[in-house]
Coordinates of C-alpha atoms in Angstrom, one line a residue:
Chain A
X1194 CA 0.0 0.0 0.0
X1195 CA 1.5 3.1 -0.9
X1196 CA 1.5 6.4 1.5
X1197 CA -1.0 8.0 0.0
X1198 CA -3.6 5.0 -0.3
X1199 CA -2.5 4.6 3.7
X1200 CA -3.0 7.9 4.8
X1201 CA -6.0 8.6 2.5
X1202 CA -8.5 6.0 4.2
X1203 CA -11.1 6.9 6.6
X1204 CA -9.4 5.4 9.4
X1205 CA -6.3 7.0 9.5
X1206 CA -7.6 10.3 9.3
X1207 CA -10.0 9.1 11.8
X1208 CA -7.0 7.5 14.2
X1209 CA -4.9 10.5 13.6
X1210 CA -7.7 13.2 14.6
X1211 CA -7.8 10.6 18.1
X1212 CA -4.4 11.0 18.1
X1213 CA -3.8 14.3 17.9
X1214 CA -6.5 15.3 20.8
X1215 CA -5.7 12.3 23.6
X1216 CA -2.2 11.5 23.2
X1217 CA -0.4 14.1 25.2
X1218 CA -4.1 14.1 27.3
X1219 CA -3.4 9.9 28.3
X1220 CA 0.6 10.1 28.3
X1221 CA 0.2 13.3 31.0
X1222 CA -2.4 10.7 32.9
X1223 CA 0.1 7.9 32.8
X1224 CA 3.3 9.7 33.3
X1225 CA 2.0 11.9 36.5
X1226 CA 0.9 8.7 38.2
X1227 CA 3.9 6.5 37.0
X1228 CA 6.5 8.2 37.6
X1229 CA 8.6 7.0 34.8
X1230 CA 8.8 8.6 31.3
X1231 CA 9.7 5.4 29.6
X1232 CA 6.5 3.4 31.0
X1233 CA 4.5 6.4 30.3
X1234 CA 5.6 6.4 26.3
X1235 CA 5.6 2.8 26.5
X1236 CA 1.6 2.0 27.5
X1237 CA 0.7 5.7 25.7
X1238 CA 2.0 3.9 22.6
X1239 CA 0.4 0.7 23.4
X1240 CA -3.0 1.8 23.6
X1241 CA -2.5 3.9 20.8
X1242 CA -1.4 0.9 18.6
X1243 CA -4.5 -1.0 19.8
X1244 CA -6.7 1.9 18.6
X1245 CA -5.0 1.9 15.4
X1246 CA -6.0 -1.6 14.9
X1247 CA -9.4 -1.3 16.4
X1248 CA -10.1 2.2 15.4
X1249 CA -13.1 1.1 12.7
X1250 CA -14.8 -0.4 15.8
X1251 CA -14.6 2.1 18.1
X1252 CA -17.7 4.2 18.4
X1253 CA -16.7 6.1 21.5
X1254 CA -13.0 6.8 21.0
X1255 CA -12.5 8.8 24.5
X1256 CA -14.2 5.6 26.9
X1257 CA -12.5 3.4 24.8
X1258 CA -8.9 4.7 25.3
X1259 CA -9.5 5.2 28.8
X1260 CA -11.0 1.7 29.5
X1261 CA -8.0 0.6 27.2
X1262 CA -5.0 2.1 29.2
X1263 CA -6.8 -0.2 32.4
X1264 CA -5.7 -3.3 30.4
X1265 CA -2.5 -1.7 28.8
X1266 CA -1.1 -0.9 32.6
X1267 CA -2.4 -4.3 33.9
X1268 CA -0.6 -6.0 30.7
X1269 CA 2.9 -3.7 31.3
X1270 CA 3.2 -4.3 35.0
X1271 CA 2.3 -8.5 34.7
X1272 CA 5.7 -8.6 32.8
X1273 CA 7.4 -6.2 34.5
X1274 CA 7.0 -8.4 38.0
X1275 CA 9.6 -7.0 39.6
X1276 CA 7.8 -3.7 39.8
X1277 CA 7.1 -2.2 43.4
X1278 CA 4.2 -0.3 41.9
X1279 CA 0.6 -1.2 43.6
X1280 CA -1.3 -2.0 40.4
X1281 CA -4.7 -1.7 42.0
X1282 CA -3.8 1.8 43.1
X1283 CA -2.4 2.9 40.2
X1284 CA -5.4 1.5 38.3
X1285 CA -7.7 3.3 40.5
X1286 CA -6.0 6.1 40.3
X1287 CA -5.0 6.5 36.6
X1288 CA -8.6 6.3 35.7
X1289 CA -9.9 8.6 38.5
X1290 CA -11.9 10.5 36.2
X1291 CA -14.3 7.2 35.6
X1292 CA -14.3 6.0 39.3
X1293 CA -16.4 6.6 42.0
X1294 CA -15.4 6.1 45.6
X1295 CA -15.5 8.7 48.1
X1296 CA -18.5 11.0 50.0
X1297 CA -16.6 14.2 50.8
X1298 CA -16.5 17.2 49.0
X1299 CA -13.7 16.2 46.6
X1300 CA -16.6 13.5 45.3
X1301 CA -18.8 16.2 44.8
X1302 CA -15.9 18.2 42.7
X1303 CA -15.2 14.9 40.4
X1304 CA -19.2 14.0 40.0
X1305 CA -19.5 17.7 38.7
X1306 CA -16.5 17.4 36.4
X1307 CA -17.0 14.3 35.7
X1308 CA -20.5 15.6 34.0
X1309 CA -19.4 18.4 32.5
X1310 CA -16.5 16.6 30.9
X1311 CA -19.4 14.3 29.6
X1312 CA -21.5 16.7 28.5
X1313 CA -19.0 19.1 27.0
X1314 CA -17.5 17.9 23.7
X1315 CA -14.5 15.8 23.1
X1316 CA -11.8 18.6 22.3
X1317 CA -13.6 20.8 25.3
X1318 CA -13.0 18.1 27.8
X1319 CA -9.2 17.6 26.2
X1320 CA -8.5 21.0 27.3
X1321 CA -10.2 21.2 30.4
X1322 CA -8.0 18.0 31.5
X1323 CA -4.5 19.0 30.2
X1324 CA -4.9 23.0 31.8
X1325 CA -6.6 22.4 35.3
X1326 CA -5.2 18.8 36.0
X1327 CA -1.9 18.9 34.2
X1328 CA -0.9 22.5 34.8
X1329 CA -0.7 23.1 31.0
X1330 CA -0.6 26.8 30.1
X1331 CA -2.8 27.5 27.0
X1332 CA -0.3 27.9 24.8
X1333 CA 1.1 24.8 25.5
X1334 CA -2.6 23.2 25.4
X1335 CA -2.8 25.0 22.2
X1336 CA 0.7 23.0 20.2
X1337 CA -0.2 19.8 22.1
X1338 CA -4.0 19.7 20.4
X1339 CA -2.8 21.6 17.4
X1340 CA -5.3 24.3 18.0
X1341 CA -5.2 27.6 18.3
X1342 CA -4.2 29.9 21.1
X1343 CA -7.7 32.0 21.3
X1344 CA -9.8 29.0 20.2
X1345 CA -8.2 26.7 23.3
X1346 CA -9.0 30.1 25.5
X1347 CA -12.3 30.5 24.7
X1348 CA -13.4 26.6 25.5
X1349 CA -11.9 26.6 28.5
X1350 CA -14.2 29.6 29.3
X1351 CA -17.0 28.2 28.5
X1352 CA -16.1 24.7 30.3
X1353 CA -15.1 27.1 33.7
X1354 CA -18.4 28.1 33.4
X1355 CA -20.5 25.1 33.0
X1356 CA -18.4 23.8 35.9
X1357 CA -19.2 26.7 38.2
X1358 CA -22.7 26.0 37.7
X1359 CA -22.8 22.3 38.2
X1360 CA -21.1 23.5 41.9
X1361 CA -23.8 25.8 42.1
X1362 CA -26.7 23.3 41.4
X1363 CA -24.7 20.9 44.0
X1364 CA -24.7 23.8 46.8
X1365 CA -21.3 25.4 46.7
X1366 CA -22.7 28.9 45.4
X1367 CA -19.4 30.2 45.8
X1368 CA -16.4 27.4 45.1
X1369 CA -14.1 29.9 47.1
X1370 CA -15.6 28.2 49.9
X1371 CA -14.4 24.8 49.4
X1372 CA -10.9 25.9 49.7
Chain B
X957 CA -8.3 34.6 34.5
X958 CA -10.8 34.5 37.5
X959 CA -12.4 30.8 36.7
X960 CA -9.1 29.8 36.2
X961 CA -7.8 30.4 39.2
X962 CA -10.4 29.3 41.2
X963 CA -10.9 26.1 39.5
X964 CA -7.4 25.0 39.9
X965 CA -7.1 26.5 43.5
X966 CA -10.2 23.8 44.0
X967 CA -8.5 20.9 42.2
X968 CA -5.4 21.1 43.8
X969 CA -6.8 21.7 47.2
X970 CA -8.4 18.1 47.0
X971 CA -5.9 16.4 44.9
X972 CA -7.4 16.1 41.7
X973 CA -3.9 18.4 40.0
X974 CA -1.0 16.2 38.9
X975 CA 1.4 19.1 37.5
X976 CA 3.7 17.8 35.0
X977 CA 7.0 20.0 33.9
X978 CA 7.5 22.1 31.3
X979 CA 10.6 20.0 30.0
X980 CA 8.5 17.1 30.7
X981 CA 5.4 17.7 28.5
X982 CA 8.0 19.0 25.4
X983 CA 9.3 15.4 26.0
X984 CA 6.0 14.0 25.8
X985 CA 5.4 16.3 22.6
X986 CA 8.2 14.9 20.6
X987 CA 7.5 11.6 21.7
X988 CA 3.8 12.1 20.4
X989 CA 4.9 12.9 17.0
X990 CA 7.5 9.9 16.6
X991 CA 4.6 7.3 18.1
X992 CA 2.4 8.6 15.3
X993 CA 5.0 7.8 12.6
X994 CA 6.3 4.4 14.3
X995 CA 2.2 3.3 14.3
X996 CA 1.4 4.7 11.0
X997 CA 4.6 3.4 8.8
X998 CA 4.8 -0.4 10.7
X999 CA 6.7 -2.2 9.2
X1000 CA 6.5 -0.6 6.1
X1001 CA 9.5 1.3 4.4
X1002 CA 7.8 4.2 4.1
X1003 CA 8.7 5.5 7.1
X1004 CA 10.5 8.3 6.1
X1005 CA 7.7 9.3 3.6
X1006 CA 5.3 9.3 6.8
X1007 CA 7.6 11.0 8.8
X1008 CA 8.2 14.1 5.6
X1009 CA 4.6 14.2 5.7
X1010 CA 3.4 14.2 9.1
X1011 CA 6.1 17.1 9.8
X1012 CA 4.3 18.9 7.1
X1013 CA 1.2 18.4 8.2
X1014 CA 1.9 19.8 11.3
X1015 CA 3.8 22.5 10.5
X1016 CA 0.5 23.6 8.2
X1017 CA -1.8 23.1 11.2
X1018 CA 0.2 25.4 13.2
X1019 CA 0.3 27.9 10.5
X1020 CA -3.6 27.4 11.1
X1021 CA -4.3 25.1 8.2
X1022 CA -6.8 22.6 8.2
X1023 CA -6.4 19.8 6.4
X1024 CA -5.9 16.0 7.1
X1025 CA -2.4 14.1 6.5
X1026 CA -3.4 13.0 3.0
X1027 CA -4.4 16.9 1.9
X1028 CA -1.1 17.5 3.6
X1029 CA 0.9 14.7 1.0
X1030 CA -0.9 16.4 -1.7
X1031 CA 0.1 19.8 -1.1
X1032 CA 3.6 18.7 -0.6
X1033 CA 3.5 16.5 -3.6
X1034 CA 2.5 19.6 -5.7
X1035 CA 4.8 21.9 -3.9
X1036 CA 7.7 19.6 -5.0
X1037 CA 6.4 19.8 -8.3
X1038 CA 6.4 23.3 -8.3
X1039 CA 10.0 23.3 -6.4
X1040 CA 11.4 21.1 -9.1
X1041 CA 9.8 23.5 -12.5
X1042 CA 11.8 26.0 -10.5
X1043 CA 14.6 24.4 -10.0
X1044 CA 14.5 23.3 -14.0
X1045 CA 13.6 26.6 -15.2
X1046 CA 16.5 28.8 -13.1
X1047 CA 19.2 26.0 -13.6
X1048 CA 18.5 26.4 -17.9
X1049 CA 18.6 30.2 -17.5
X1050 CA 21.5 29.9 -15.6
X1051 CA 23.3 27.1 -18.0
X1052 CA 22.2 29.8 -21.1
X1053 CA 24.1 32.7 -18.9
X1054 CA 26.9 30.5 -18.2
X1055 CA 27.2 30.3 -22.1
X1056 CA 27.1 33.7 -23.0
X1057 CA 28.3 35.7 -19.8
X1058 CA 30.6 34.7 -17.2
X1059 CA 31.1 37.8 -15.7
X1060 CA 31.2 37.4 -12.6
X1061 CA 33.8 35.0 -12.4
X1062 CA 35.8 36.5 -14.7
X1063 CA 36.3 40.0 -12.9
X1064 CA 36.6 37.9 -9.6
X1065 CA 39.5 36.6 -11.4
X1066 CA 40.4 39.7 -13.0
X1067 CA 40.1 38.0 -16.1
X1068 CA 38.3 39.8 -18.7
X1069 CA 38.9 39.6 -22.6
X1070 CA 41.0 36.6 -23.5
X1071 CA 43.1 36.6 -26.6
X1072 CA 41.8 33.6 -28.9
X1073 CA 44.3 34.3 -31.8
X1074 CA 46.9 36.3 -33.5
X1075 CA 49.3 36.6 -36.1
X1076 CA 52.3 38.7 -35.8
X1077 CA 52.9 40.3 -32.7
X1078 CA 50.2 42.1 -30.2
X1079 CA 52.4 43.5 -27.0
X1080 CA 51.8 45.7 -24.2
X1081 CA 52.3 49.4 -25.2
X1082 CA 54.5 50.2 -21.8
X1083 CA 56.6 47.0 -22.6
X1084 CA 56.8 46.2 -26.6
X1085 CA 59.3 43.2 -26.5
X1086 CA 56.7 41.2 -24.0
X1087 CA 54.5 39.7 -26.9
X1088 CA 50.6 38.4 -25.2
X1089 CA 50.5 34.7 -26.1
X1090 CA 47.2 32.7 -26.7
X1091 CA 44.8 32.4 -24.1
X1092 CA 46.1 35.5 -22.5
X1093 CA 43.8 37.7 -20.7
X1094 CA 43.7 41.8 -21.4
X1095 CA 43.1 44.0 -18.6
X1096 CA 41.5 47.1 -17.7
X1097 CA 43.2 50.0 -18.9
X1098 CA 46.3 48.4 -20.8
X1099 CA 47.1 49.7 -23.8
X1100 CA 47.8 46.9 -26.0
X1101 CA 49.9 47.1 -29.8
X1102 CA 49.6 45.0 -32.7
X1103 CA 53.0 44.7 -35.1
X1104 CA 53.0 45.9 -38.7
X1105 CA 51.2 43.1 -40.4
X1106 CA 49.8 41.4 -37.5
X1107 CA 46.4 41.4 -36.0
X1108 CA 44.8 39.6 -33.1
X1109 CA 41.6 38.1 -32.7
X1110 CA 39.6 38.7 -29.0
X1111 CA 36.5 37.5 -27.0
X1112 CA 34.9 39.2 -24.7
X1113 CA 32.9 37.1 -22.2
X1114 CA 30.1 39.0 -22.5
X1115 CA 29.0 38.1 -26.1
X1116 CA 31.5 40.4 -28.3
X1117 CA 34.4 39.4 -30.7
X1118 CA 37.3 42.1 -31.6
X1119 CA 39.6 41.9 -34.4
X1120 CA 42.4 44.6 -34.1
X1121 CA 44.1 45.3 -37.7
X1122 CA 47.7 45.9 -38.0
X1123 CA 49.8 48.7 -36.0
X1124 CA 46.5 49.5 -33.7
X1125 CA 46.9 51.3 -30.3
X1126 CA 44.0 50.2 -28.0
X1127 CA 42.9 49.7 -25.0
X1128 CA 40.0 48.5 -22.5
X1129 CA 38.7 51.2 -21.2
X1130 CA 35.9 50.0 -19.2
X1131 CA 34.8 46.5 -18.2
X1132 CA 31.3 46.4 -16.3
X1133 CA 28.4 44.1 -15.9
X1134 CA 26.5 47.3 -17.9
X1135 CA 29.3 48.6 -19.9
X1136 CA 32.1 47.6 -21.7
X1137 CA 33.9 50.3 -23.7
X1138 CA 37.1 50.4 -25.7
X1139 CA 39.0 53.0 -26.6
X1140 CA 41.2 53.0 -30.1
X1141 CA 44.2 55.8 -30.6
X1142 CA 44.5 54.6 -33.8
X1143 CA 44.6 51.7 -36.2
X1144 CA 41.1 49.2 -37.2
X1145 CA 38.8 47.7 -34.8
X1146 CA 36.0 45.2 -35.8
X1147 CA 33.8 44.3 -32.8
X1148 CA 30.7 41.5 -33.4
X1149 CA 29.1 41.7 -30.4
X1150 CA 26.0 39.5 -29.4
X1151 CA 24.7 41.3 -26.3
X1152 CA 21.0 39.5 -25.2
X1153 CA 21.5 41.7 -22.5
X1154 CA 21.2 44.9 -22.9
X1155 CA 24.9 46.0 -22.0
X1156 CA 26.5 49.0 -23.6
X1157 CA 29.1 48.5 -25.8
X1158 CA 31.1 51.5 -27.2
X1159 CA 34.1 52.3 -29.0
X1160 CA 35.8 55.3 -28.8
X1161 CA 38.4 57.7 -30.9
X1162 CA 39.7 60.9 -30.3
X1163 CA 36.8 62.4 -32.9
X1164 CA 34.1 59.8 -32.7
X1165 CA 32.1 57.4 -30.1
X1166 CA 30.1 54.2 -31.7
X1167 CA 27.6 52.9 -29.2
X1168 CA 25.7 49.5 -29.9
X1169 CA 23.8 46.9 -28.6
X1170 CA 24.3 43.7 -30.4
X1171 CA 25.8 44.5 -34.2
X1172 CA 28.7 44.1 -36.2
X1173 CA 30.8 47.1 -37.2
X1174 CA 34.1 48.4 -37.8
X1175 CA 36.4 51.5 -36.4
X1176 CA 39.0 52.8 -37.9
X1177 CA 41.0 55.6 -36.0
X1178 CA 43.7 58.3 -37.4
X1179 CA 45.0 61.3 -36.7
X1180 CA 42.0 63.4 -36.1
X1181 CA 39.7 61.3 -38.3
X1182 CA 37.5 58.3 -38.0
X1183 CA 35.7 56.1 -39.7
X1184 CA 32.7 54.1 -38.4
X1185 CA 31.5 51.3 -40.9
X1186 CA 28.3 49.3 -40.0
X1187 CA 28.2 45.5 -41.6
X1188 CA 24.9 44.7 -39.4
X1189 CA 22.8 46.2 -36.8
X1190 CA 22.7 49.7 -36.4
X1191 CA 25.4 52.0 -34.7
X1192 CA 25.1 55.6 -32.7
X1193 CA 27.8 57.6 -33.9
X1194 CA 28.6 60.5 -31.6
X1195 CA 30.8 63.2 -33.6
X1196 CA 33.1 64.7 -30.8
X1197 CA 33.7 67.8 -32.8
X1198 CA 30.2 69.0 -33.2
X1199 CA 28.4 67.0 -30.8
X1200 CA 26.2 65.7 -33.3
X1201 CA 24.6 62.0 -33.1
X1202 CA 24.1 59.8 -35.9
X1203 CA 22.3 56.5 -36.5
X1204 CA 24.3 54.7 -38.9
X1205 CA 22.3 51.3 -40.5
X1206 CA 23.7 48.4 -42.0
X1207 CA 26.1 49.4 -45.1
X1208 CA 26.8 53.0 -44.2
X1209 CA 29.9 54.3 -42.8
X1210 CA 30.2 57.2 -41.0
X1211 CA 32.9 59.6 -41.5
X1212 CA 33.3 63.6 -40.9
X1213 CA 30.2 64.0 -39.7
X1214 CA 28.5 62.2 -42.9
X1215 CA 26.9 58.9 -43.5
X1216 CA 27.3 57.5 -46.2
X1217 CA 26.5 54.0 -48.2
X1218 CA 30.1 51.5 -48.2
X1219 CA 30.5 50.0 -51.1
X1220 CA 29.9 46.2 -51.7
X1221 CA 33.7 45.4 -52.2
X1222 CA 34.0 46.9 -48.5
X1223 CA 31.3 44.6 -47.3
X1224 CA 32.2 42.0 -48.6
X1225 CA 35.9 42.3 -46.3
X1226 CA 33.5 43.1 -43.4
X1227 CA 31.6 40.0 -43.7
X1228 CA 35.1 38.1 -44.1
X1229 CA 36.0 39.4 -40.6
X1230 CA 32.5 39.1 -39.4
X1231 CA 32.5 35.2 -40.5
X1232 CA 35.9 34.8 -37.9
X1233 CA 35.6 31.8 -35.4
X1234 CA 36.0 33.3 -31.8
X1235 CA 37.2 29.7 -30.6
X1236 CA 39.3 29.1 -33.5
X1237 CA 43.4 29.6 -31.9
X1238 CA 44.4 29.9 -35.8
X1239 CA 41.8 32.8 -36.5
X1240 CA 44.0 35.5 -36.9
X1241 CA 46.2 33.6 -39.9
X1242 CA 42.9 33.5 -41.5
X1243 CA 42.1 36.9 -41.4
X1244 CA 45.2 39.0 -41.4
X1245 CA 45.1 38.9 -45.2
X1246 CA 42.0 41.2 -45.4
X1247 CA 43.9 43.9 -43.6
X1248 CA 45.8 45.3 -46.8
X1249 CA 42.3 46.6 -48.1
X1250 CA 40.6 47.0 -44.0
X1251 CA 42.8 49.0 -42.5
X1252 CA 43.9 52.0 -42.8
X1253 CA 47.2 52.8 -41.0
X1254 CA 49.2 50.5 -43.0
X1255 CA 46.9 50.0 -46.0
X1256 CA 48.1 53.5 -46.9
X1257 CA 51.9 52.9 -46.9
X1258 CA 50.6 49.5 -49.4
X1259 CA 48.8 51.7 -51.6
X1260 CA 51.3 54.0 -52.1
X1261 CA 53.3 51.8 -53.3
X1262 CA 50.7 49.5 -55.3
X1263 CA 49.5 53.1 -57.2
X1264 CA 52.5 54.7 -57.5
X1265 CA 51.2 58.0 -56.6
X1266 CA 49.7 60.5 -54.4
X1267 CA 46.0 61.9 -54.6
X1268 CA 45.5 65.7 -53.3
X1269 CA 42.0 66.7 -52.4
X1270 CA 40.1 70.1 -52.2
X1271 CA 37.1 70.5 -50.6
X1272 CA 35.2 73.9 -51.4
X1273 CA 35.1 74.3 -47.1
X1274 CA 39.1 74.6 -47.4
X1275 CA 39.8 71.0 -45.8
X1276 CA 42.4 69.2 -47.9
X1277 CA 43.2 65.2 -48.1
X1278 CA 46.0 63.6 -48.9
X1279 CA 46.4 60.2 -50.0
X1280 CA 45.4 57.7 -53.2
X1281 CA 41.7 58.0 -54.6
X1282 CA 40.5 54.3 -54.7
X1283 CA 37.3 54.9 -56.3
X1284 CA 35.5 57.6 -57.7
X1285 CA 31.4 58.0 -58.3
X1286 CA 29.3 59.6 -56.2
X1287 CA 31.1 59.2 -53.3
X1288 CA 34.9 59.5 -52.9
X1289 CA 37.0 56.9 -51.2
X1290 CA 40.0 57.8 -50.2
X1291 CA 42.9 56.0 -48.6
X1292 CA 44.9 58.8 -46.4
X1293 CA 47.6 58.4 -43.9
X1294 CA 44.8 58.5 -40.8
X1295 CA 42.5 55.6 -42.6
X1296 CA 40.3 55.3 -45.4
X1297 CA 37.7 58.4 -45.8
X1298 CA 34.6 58.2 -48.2
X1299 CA 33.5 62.0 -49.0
X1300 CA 31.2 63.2 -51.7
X1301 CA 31.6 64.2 -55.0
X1302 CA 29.9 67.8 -55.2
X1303 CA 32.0 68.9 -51.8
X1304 CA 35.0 68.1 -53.7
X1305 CA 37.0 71.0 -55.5
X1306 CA 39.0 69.4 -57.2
X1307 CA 42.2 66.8 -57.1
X1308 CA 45.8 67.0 -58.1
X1309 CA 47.8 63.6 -58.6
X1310 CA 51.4 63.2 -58.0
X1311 CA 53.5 60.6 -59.0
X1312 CA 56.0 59.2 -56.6

């Protein structure tokens, strides 16, 4: 198959538009839990090769990444026995954002962000993640999605918004509180 | 940003922030782009292909582009195409300059006109034992001599051949992308030039300036007088004396301020010289012969001797000639001491012949 039949199909453009908007999102989710850069690029690029072969029956690219990276960590750390990593905890933890668990305020915070991450479109919820949970500045959010500066600014915006009001609907009128 | 603030102040208050480095995330940014090729290329051996056109593809997002990876492998693909017509086109212009005008390595050389041929002797003016060779080059501002009975033949890199006739004082006066300008003291000059490029060519006498751009043509320079003839082309004589400009066309000469039609024997030398092989190193052998009739400086001394006598002309203005009348009509041509002169028959008062 020649490079332009390859990157001409509907998958690929389909893969590479996943790519593009969840690789440094997943890596960042890995990496800040693991520790180690080399895992990190090692599972990112596992579960990004199973997508590649999956990626005509994925419907639901985002769950299926995330439910992906479960088995991709399980899978890494089996062979790596040695490891002194808790897998459960990592587990738990690397997929926070789909796990329930705890009945304080923080539960509250993640249910709310949790549904406006649902409700708010793919690329919205990208950004959200990478500049409140990863500490990326816009610009960098910007290169990492290869988006622009303003466009990455105004989502966020809107997304900071929804949030505030899920809070509010929860009863923390003002989120200064929680602090 | 307000929201921002507060948001984050909230996440990292309960542990939901898990900061990640600057260096870090431009690790995990390069690391991005070569998973996407390693996936993408397999085991394939397009690899590099991929990789060309994933960089592109990115680099036109940035630029705010938006297209997919294949619209990206077409844009480059026709960019290529376009790169290599350009290529092809400026290389072929450049191969034709290189052909015609190699200027600018020849001044960074200091090279200029090369010497292709000559018979007899052509010598530095300052220094008339040291006889130029083939292949030498002639520089700015040297006056250069040919012998009695030589001549040399010359190319100049920008399109132009000379021919200097027997005992001719010249030099190169001025070499420049724009201009390139000789300057005779006396004796024959033929210049052919082929100029696509719009440079000035000129060449001067004490009484006359010829200025072309892409012609054949002839000087010839004496004592006071000149003579321009024009084989091909046409030529702007400038008259010193008067200030006067004339176009002279193909088959005129122009001489005292007149122009006037050269004969066909006269052409018929020109074309002889005109027909001379720059790249020939025997040229000159072949052409030396015409001089007896094409020049004047030593054609006179021949004719004297070949007539036997000595022709004295009156104008009605008061000017007189002297020299040997070598054809009569409408116009007079008249071989004198400074070069061959052409004037017309009603100016003239009359002649007196001497024999010698």
């Amino acid at each position: 198959m020649s490079v332009a039949e390859k990157l001409s199909s509907e998958s690929t453009r389909r893969f590479v538009e996943c790519y593009d908007l969840y690789f440094s999102l997943v890596f960042s989710s890995v990496y800040s839990r693991v520790g180690n850069f080399h895992d990190a690029e090692d599972i990112s690029q596992e579960v990004f090769l199973r997508l590649h072969d999956k990626i005509e029956e994925v419907n639901e690219p985002r769950k299926w990444i995330f439910g992906c990276l479960k088995n991709v960590v399980m899978d890494h750390y089996k062979k790596k026995s040695n490891s002194d990593l808790d897998i459960d905890v990592l587990l738990n933890d690397v997929t926070m954002g789909y796990v329930n668990g705890f009945r304080d305020a923080r539960v509250i915070i993640k249910e709310c962000l949790d549904q406006v991450l649902e409700e708010s479109g793919y690329r919205d919820a990208a950004i959200f993640e990478l500049v409140s949970m990863y500490g990326y500045t816009f610009r960098e959010t910007a290169r990492h999605l290869n988006m622009n500066y303003k466009q990455v600014i105004y989502r966020y915006r809107a997304l900071a918004a929804k949030l505030l009001e899920k809070l509010r609907t929860r009863g923390i009128s003002d989120p200064g509180d929680l602090l | 940003m307000k929201e921002k603030k507060i948001i984050e102040s909230v996440l990292v208050r309960y542990g939901l922030v898990h900061r990640i480095t600057s260096r870090e995330k431009g690790r995990i940014y390069l690391s991005g782009r070569k998973g996407l090729v390693k996936i993408l290329s397999g085991k394939g051996r397009d690899r590099f292909r991929i990789k060309a056109v994933l960089k592109f593809y990115y680099m036109l997002k940035h630029l705010g582009f938006s297209l997919t990876p294949v619209s990206a492998l077409r844009f480059a693909q026709g960019m290529g195409a376009l790169a290599f017509v350009f290529i092809m086109v400026f290389s072929f212009a450049l191969y034709r300059n290189y052909g015609h005008d190699s200027t600018v390595a020849e001044r960074t050389a200091g090279e200029q006109v090369r010497l292709v041929s000559q018979s007899g002797t052509l010598s530095r003016a300052a220094d008339k034992s040291g006889s130029l060779f083939h292949d030498k080059y002639i520089r700015e501002k040297e006056k250069f001599l040919t012998g009695s009975g030589s001549c040399a033949v010359m190319s100049i890199p920008k399109g132009a051949v000379l021919i200097a006739g027997p005992e001719t004082l010249f030099s190169l006066d001025k070499y420049s992308v724009n201009e390139t300008s000789i300057y005779i003291e006396r004796g024959f000059l033929f210049s052919r030039v082929r100029n696509p490029y719009g440079a000035v060519y000129s060449v001067k006498t004490s009484s006359v300036i010829a200025t072309v751009k892409g012609t054949s043509f002839a000087v010839t320079a004496g004592k006071g007088a000149s003579l321009v003839e024009v084989l091909k082309g046409t030529v702007t004589a400038a008259d010193k004396e008067t200030g006067t400009v004339h176009e002279v066309q193909a088959g005129f000469c122009f001489s005292n301020g007149k122009v006037l039609p050269l004969s066909e024997k006269r052409l018929q030398v020109l074309r002889k010289l005109d027909s001379t092989d720059s790249g020939d190193p025997s040229s000159a052998s072949g052409v030396v012969k015409y001089f007896g009739s094409a020049s004047g400086g030593s054609g006179f001394k021949e004719a004297l001797e070949k007539y036997g006598r000595v022709d004295e002309i009156t104008l009605y203005s008061g000017r007189r000639y002297r020299g040997v009348i070598l054809s009569r009509g409408e116009n007079y041509r008249v071989m004198t001491a400074r070069g061959i002169v052409h004037i017309p028959a009603r100016e003239i008062k009359n002649t007196v012949t001497r024999k010698k």
